Coordinates of C-alpha atoms in Angstrom, one line a residue:
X24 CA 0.0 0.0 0.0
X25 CA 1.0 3.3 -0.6
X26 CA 2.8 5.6 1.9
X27 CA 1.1 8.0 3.8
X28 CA 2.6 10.8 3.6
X29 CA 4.0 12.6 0.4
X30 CA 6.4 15.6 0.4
X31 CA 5.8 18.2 -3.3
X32 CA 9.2 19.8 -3.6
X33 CA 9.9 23.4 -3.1
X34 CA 12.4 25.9 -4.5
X35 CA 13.0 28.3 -6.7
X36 CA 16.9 26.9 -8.0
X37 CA 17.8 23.6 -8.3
X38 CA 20.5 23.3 -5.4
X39 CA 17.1 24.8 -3.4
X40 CA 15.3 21.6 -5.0
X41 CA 17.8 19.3 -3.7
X42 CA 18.3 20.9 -0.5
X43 CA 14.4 20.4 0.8
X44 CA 14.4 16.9 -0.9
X45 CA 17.4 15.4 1.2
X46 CA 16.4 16.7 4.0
X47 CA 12.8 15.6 3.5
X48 CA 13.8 12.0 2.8
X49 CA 16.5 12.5 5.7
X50 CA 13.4 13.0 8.0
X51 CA 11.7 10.0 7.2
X52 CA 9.7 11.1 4.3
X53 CA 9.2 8.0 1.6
X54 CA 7.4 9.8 -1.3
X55 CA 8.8 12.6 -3.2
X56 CA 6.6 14.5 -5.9
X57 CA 9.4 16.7 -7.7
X58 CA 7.4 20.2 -8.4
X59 CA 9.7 22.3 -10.1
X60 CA 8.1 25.1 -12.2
X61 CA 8.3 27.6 -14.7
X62 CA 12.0 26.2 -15.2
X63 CA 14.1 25.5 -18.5
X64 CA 14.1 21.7 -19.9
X65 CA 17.7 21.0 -19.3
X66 CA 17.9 22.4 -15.5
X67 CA 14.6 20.4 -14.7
X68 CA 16.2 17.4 -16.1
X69 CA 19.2 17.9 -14.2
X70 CA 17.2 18.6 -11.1
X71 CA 15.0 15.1 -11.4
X72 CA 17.9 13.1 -12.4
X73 CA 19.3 14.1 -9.2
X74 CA 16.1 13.7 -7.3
X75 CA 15.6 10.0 -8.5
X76 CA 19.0 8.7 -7.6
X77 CA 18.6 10.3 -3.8
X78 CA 15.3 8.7 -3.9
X79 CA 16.6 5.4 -4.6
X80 CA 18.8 5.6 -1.9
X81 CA 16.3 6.2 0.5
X82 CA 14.2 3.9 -1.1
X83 CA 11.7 6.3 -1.7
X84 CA 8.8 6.7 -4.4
X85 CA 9.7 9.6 -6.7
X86 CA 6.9 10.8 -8.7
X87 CA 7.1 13.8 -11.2
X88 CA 4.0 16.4 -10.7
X89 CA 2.9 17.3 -14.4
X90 CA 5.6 16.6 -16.8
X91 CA 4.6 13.2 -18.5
X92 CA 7.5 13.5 -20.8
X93 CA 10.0 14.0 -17.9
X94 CA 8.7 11.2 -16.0
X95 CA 9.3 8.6 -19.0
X96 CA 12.5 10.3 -20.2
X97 CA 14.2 9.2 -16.8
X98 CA 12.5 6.3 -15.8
X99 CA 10.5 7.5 -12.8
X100 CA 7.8 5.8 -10.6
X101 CA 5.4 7.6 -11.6
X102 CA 3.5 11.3 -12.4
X103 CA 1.4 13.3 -11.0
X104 CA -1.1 15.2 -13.4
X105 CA -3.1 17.9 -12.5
X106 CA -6.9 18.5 -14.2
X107 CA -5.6 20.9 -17.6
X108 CA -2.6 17.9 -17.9
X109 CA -2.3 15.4 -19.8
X110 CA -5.4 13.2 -19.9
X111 CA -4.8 9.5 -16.9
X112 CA -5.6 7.5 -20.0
X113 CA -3.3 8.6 -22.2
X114 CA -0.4 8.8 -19.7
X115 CA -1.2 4.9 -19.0
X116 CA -1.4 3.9 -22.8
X117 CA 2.4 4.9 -23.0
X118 CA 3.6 4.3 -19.3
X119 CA 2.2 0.7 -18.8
X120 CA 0.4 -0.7 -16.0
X121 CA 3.3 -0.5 -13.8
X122 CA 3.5 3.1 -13.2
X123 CA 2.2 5.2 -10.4
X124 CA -0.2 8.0 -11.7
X125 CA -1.9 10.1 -9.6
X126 CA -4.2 12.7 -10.4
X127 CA -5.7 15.9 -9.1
X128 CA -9.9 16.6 -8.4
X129 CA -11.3 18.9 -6.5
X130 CA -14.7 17.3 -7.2
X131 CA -17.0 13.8 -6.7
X132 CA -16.6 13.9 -11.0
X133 CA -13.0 14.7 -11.3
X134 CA -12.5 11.1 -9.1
X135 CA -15.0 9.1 -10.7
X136 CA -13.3 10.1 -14.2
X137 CA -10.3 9.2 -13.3
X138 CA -10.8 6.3 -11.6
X139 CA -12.4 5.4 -15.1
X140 CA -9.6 6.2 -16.8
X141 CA -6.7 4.0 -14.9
X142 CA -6.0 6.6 -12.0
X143 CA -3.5 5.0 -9.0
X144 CA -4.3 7.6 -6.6
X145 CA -5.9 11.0 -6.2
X146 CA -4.6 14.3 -5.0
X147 CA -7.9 16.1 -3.7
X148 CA -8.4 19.8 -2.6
X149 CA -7.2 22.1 -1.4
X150 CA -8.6 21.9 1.8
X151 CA -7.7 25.5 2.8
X152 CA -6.5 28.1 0.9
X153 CA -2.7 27.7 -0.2
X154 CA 0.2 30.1 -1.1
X155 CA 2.2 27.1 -2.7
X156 CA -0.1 27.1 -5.7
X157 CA -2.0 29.5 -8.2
X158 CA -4.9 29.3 -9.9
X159 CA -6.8 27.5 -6.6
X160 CA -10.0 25.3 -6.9
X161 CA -12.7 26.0 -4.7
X162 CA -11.6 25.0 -1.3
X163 CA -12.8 22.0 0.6
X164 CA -13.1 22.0 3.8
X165 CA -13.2 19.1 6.4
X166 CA -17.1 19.2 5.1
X167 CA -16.2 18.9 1.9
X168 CA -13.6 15.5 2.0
X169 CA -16.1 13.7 4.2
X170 CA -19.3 14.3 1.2
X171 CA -17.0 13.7 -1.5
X172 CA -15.5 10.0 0.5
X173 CA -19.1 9.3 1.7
X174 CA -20.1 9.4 -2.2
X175 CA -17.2 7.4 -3.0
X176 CA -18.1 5.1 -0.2
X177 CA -21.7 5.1 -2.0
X178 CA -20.8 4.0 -5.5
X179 CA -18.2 1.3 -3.9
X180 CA -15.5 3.3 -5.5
X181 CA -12.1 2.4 -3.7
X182 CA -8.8 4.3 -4.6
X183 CA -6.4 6.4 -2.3
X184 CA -7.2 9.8 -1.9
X185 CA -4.4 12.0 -0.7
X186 CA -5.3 15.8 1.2
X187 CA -3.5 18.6 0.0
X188 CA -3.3 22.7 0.5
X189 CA -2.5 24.4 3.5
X190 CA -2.6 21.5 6.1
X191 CA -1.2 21.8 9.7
X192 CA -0.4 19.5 11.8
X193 CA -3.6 19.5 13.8
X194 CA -5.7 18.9 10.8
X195 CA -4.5 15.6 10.2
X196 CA -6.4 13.5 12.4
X197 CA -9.5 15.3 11.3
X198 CA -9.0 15.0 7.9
X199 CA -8.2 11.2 8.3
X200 CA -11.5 10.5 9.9
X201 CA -13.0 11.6 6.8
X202 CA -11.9 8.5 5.3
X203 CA -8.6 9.5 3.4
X204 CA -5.6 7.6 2.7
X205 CA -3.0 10.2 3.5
X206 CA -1.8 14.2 3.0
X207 CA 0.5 15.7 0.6
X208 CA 2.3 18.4 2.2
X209 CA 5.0 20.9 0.5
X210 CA 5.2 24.3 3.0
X211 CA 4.7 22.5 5.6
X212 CA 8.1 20.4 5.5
X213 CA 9.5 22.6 3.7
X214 CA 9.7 25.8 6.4
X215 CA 9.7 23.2 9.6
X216 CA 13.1 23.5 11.9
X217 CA 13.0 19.8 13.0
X218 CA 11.3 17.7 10.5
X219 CA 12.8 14.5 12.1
X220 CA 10.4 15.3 14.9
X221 CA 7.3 16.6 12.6
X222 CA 7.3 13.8 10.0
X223 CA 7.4 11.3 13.5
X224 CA 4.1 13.6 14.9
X225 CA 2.8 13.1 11.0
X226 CA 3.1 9.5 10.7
X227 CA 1.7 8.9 14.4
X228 CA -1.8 10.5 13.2
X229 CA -1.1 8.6 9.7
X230 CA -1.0 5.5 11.1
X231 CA -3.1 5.6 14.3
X232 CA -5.6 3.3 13.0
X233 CA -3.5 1.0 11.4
X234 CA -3.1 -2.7 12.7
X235 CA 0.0 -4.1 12.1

């Protein structure tokens, strides 16, 4: 089953990139989506060849958010496409069945298309209102994750859903009540002095109703 708990890189440069990732995955963190925006083909290459071969010596998933072409130029795990991406069922015709692919829904419809179309997991929110990202969705709320997982619960529809945008640390027990799977976090991590002892706090709430 899929880890809990998924960092989406942050910085501006790529040594910035690098920098949050190793000490993410230093912490404890076993999913890395690389998020590196606006940024020219050859430094984002550079950046995510770097990222995967730190990933594997963690042993940690390394998904690429958006760029489909990125993530089967180097042979990742997997990508992460947002709703004006690449459509799930093209990205599976060309990756193959053993690819992660996650995809982004802010909606009941966005999840049922793209569990349709070959989905792995899906990135739902935001929950609250997020400086990380642009061009927002409406936001959830706790509200909205449990009437979007009841639904899901509804029309037997079984996938992972991960909460992202803006989440703090006392949100997560909450928000897994709603039914989730996990949270994707990015600021978070990111701006967090001792993330040794927050990704520990994280993963306690993650995995309080978990029998081993």
């Amino acid at each position: 089953m899929y880890n809990k708990l998924q960092y989406i890189s942050q910085g501006k440069t790529i040594e910035e990139q690098l920098y949050n990732i190793h000490k993410a995955l230093d912490a404890g963190c076993g999913w890395i989506q690389m998020r590196f925006k606006d940024q020219t083909i050859k430094d984002t290459f550079v950046l995510a060849e770097a990222v995967k071969l730190l990933c594997e010596e963690y042993l940690a998933n390394f998904i690429v958010n958006d760029n489909f072409f990125l993530a089967q130029q180097i042979v990742a795990d997997g990508v992460h496409l947002g709703l004006s991406d690449m459509k799930i069922d093209e990205a599976r015709a060309i990756l193959g069945n053993t690819k992660i692919i996650g995809g982004t829904a802010n909606t009941f419809e966005d999840i049922e298309n793209h569990v349709k179309n070959g989905c792995d997991y899906i990135g739902l929110g935001p929950f609250r209102f997020t400086t990380t990202k642009e061009k927002l969705s409406p936001i959830l709320g706790l509200s909205g994750y449990f009437e979007i997982l009841q639904k899901m619960k509804k029309n037997k529809i079984e996938i992972p859903v991960y909460a992202i945008g803006g989440i703090t640390l006392k949100d997560v027990s909450p928000l897994m009540e709603t039914g989730i799977h996990g949270i994707a976090v990015s600021g978070m991590l990111t701006d967090d002095d001792q993330k040794k002892k927050l990704i520990k706090q994280l993963k306690e709430k993650l995995y309080a109703n978990v029998i081993v």
